[in-house]
Short mmCIF file of C-alpha atoms in Angstrom, two decimals:
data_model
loop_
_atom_site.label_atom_id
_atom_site.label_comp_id
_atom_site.label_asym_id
_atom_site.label_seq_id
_atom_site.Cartn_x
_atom_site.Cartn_y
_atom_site.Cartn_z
CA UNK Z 231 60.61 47.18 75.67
CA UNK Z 232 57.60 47.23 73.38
CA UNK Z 233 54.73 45.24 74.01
CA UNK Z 234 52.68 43.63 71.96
CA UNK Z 235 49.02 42.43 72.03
CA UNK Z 236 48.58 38.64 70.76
CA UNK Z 237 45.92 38.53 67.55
CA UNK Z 238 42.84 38.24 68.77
CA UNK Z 239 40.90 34.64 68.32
CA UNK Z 240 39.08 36.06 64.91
CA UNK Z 241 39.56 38.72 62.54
CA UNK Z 242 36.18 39.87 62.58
CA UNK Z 243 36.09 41.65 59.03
CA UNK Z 244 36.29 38.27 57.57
CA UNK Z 245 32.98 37.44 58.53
CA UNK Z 246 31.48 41.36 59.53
CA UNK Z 247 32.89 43.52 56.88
CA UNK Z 248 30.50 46.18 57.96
CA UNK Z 249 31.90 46.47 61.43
CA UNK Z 250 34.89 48.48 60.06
CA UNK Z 251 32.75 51.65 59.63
CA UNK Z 252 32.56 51.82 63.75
CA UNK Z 253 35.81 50.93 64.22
CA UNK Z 254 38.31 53.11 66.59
CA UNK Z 255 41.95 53.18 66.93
CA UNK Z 256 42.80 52.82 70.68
CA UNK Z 257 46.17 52.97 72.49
CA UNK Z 258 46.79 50.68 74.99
CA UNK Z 259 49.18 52.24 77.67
CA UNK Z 260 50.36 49.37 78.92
CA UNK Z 261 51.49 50.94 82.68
CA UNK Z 262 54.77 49.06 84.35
CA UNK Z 263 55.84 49.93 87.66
CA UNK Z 264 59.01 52.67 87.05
CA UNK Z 265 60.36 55.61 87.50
CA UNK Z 266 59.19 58.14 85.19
CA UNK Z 267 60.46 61.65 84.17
CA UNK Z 268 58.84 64.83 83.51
CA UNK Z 269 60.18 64.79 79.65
CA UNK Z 270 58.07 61.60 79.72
CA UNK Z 271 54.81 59.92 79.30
CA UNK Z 272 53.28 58.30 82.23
CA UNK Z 273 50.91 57.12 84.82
CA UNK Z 274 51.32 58.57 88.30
CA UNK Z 275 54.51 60.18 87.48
CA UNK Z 276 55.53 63.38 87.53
CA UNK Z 277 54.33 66.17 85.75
CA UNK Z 278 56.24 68.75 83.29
CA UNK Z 279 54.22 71.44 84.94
CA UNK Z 280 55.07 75.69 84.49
CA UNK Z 281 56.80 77.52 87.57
CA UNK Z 282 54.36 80.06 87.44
CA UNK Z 283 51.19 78.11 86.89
CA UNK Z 284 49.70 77.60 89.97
CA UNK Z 285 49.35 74.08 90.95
CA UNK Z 286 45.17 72.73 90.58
CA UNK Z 287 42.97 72.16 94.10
CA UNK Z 288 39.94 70.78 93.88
CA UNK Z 289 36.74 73.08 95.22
CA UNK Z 290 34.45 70.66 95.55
CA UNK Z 291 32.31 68.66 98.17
CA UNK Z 292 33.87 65.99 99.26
CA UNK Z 293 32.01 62.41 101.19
CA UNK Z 294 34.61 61.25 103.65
CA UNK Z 295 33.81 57.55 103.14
CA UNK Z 296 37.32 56.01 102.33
CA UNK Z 297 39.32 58.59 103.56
CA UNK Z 298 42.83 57.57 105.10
CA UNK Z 299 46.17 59.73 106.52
CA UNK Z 300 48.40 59.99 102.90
CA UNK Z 301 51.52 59.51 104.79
CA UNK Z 302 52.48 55.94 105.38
CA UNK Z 303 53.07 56.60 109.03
CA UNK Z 304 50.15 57.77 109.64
CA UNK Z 305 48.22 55.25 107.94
CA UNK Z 306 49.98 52.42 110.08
CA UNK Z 307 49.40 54.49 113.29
CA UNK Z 308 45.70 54.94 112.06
CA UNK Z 309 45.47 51.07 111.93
CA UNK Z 310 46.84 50.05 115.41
CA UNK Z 311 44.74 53.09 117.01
CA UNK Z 312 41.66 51.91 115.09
CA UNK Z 313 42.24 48.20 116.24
CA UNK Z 314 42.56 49.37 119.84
CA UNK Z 315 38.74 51.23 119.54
CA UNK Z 316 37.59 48.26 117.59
CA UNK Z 317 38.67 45.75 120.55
CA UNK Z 318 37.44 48.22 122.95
CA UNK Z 319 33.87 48.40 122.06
CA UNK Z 320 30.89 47.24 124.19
CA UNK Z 321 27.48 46.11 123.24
CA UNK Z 322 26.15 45.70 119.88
CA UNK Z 323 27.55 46.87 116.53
CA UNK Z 324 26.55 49.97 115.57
CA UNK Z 325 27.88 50.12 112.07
CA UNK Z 326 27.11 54.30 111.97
CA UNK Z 327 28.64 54.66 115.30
CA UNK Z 328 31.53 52.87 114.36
CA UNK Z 329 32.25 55.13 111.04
CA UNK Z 330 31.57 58.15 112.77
CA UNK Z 331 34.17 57.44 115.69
CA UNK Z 332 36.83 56.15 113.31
CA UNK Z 333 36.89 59.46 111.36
CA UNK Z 334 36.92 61.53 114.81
CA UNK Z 335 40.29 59.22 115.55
CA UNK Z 336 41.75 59.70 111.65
CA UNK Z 337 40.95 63.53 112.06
CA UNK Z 338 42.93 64.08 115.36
CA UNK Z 339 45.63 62.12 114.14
CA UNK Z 340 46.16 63.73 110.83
CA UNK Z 341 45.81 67.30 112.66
CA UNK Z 342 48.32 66.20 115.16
CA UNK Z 343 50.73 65.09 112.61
CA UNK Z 344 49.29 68.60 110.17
CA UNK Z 345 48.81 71.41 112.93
CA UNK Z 346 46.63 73.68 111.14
CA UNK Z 347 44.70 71.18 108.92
CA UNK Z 348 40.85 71.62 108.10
CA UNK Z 349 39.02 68.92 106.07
CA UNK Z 350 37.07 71.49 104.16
CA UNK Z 351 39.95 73.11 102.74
CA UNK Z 352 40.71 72.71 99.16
CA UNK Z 353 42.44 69.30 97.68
CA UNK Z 354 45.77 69.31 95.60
CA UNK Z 355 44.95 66.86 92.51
CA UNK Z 356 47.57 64.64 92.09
CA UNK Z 357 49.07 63.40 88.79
CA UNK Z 358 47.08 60.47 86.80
CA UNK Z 359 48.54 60.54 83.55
CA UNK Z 360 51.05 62.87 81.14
CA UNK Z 361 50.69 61.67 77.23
CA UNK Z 362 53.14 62.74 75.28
CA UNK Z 363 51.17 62.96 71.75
CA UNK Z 364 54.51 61.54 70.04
CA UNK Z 365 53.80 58.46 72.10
CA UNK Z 366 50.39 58.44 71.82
CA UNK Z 367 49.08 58.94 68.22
CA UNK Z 368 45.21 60.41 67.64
CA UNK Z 369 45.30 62.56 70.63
CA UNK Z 370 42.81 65.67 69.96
CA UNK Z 371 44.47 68.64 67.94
CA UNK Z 372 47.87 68.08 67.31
CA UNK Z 373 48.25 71.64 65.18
CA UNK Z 374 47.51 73.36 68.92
CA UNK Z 375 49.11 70.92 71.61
CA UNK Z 376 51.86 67.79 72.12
CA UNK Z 377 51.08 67.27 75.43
CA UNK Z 378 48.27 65.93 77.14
CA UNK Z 379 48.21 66.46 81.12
CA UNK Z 380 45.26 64.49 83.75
CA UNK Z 381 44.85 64.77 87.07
CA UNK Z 382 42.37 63.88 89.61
CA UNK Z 383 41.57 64.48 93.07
CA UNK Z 384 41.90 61.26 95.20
CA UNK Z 385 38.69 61.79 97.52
CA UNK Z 386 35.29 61.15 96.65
CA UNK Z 387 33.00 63.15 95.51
CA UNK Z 388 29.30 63.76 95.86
CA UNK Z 389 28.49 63.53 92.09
CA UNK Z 390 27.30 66.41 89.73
CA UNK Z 391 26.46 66.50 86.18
CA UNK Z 392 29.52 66.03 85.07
CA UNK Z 393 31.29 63.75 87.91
CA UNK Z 394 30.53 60.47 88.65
CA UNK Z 395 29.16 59.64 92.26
CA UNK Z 396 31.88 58.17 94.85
CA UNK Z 397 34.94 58.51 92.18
CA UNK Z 398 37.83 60.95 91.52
CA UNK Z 399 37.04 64.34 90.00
CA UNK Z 400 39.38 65.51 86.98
CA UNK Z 401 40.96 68.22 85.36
CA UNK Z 402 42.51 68.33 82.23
CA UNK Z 403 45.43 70.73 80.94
CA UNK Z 404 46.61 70.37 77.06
CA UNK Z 405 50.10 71.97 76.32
CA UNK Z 406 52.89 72.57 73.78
CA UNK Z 407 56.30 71.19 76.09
CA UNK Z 408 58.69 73.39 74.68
CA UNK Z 409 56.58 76.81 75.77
CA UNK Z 410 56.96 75.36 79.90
CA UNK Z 411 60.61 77.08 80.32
CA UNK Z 412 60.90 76.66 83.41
CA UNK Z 413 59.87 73.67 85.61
CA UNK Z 414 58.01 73.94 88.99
CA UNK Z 415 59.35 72.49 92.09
CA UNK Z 416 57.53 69.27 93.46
CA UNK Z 417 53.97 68.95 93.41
CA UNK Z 418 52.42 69.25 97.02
CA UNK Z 419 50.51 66.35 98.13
CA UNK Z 420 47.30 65.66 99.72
CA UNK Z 421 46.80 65.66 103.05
CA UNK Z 422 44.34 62.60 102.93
CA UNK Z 423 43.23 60.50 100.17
CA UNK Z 424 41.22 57.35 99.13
CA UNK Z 425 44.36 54.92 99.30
CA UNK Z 426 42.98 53.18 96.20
CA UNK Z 427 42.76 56.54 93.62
CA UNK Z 428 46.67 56.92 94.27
CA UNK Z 429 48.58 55.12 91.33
CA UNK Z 430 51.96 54.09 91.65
CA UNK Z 431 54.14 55.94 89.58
CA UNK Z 432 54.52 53.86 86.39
CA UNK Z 433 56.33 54.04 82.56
CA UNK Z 434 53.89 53.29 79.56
CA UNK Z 435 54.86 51.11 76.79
CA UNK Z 436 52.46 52.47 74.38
CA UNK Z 437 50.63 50.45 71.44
CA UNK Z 438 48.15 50.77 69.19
CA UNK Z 439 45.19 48.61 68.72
CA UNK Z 440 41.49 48.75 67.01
CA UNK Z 441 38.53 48.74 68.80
CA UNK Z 442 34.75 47.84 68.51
CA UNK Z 443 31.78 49.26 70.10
CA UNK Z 444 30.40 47.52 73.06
CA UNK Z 445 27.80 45.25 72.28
CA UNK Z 446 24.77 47.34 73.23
CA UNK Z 447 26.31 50.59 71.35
CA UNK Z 448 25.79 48.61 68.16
CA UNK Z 449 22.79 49.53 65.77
CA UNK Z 450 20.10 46.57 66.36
CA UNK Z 451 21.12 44.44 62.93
CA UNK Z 452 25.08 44.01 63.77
CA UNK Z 453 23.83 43.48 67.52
CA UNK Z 454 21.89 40.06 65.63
CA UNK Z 455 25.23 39.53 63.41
CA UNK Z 456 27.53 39.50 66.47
CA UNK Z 457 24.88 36.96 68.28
CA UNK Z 458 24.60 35.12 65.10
CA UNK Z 459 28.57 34.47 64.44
CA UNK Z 460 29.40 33.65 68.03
CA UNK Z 461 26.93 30.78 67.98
CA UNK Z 462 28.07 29.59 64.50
CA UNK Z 463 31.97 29.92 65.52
CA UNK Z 464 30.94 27.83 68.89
CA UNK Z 465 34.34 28.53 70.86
CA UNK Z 466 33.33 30.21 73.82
CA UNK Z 467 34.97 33.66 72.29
CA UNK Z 468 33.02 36.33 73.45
CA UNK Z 469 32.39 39.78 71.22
CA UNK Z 470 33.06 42.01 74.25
CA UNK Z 471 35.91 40.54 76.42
CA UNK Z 472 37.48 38.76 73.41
CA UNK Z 473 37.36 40.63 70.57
CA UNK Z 474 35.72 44.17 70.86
CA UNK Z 475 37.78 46.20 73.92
CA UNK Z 476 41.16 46.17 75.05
CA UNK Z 477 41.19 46.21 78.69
CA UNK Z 478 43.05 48.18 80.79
CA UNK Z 479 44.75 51.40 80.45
CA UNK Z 480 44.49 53.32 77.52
CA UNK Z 481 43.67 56.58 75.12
CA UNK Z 482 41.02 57.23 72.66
CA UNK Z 483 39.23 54.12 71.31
CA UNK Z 484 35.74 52.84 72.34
CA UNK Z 485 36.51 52.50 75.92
CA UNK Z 486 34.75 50.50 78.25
CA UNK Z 487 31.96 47.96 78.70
CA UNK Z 488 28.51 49.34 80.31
CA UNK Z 489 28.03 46.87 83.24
CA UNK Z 490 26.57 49.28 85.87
CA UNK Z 491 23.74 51.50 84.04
CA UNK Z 492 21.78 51.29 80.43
CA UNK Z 493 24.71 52.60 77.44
CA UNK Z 494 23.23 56.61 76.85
CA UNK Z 495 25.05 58.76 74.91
CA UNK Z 496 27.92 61.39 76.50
CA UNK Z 497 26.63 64.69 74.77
CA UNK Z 498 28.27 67.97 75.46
CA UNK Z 499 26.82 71.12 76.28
CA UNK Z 500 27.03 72.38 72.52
CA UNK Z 501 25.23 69.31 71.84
CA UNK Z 502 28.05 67.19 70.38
CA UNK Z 503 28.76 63.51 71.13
CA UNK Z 504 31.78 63.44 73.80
CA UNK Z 505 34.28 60.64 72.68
CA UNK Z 506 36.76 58.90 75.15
CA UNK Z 507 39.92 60.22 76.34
CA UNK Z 508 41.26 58.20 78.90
CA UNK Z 509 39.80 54.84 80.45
CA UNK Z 510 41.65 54.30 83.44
CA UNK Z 511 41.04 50.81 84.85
CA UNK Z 512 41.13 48.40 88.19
CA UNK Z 513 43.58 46.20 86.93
CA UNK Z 514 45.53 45.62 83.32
CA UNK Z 515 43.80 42.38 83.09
CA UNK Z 516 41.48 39.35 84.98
CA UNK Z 517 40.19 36.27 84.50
CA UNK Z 518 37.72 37.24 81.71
CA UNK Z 519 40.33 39.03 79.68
CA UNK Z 520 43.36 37.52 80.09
CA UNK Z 521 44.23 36.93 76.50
CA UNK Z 522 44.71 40.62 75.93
CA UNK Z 523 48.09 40.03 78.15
CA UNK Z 524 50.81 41.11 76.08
CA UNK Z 525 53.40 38.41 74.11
CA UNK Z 526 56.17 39.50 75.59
CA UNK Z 527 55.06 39.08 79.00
CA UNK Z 528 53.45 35.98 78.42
CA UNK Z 529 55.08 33.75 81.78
CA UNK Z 530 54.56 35.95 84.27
CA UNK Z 531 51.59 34.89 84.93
CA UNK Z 532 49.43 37.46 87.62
CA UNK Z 533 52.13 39.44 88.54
CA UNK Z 534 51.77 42.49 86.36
CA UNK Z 535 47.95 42.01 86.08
CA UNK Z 536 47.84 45.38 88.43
CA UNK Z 537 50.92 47.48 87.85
CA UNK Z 538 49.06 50.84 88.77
CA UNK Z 539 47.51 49.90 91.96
CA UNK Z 540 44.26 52.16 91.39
CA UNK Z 541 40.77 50.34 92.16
CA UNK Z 542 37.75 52.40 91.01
CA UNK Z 543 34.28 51.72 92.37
CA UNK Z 544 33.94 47.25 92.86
CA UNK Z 545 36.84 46.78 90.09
CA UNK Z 546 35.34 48.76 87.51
CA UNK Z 547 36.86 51.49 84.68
CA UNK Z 548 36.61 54.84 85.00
CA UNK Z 549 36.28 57.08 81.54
CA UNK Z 550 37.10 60.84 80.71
CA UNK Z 551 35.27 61.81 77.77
CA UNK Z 552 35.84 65.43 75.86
CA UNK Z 553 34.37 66.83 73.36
CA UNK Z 554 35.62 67.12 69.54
CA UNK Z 555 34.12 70.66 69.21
CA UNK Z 556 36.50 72.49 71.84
CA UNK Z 557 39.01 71.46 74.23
CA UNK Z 558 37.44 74.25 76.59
CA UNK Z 559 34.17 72.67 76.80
CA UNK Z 560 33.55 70.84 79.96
CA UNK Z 561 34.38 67.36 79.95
CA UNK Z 562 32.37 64.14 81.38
CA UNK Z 563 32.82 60.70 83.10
CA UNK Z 564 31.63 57.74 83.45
CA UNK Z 565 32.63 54.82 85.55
CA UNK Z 566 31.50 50.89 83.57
#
């Protein structure tokens, strides 16, 4: 079923004619719980991967903070062992004590259950989202690829100059379907993970929607118009959550709202701006932007306000930016 996103409150080029010229198209994914295929687009679903491709790990340092047993099982057994040391402890809190022995306890129950298993081995990534371009229109060069492929790895990371602090590192692949001829066998999983950077596996509904820059990326003299034309229109609509950025899940487009540090620009390397790719998100809507939720699914209410499960940072979005210049250049994110 096609979804649809309700007009906004104003057509801004009525009274902003200028803001056209830094306008982007964006699609919205729209992510409902499902069961997706490897012939389709998705988030968290399975990926049309090559047999003889090896499957991606991820290298890098880890910080255990979040880290739980993947397997349900485990995770429950985790809890009732961790209430038991909880209820047994004597004296004061010791908040640094009390991490420390709860990841001893997580670590001899995972290698019980995973004979063998060493924390600093490498990380399968597990699948975030596959973007079929003829679902998704304005992906990057459509002469060289139909198929856009994103993983991550669901631990944290230490941060580097390309990866945000305490979020998942990506990798990207970009394909042409019909060249995989034969499929690999399931994906192997994780051994542990950050429970919330595991999405549920979900369909996408995609649609198509234009964008504005966030407030602050706006030269000075539209930053004064916007300010301006919200006081004279006097509704409580608000440029950013109303009007300029879809929230949610989506490709391409202007992306996300910069909450946590000052707006800079993503450059690349070659010195090129980076552009968004993917802005995946805490949550399809909340409070604050609840009249993005599509017509169709316009009674029911909060229930599909967090079809994809994935919580990044204190609720915020996480962005993959590449750049225009080469797909083999090294690409950046951001979390807002």
């Amino acid at each position: 079923m096609p979804l649809t996103t309700p007009p906004r409150p104003h057509n801004l080029f009525e009274y902003l004619p200028e803001l056209a010229e830094h306008s982007r198209l964006a699609v919205r994914l729209h992510p409902r719980e499902g069961a997706p295929r490897t012939d389709e687009s998705s988030v968290g679903g399975p990926l049309l991967w090559p047999a003889d491709e090896p499957r991606p790990l991820c290298r890098l340092a880890h910080d255990p903070i979040g880290e739980r047993p993947l397997a349900q099982a485990l995770r429950l057994r985790f809890a009732k062992e961790d209430r038991r040391l909880f209820e047994a402890r004597t004296g004061p809190f010791d908040q640094q004590r009390q991490e420390d022995a709860e990841r001893e306890l997580m670590l001899r129950i995972v290698q019980e259950a995973h004979p063998g298993f060493d924390p600093g081995d490498p990380v399968p990534l597990i699948p975030v989202a596959q973007l079929y371009y003829r679902d998704v229109p304005g992906l990057p060069w459509p002469d060289r690829y139909d198929l856009l492929q994103i993983l991550w790895c669901p631990l944290n990371h230490t941060g580097s100059q390309t990866i945000t602090p305490y979020c998942p590192a990506f990798q990207v692949r970009w394909r042409m379907a019909a060249e995989v001829e034969m499929q690999a066998a399931e994906a192997p999983q994780p051994v542990m993970c950050v429970e919330e950077y595991m999405p549920r596996p979900c369909v996408v509904r995609p649609e198509l929607v234009t964008e504005f820059p966030n407030y602050d990326d706006l030269p000075e003299h539209l930053q004064e118009a916007v300010t301006d034309w919200e006081d004279r229109i006097g509704d409580g609509v608000d440029y950013g959550f109303d009007i300029a950025l879809a929230p949610g899940w989506k490709a391409m487009g202007h992306g996300g709202c910069w909450s946590l540090y000052e707006p800079y620009p993503m450059v690349c390397e070659c010195g090129a701006e980076q552009l968004p790719l993917l802005t995946a998100a805490s949550g399809e809507f909340d409070s604050g932007t609840v009249s993005w939720q599509p017509i169709e699914e316009a009674n029911a209410g909060w229930s599909l306000s967090d079809p994809v499960g994935v919580h990044l940072g204190r609720g915020n979005k996480f962005q993959l930016h590449y750049c225009p210049e080469s797909e083999h250049h090294t690409n950046r994110t951001e979390i807002f």
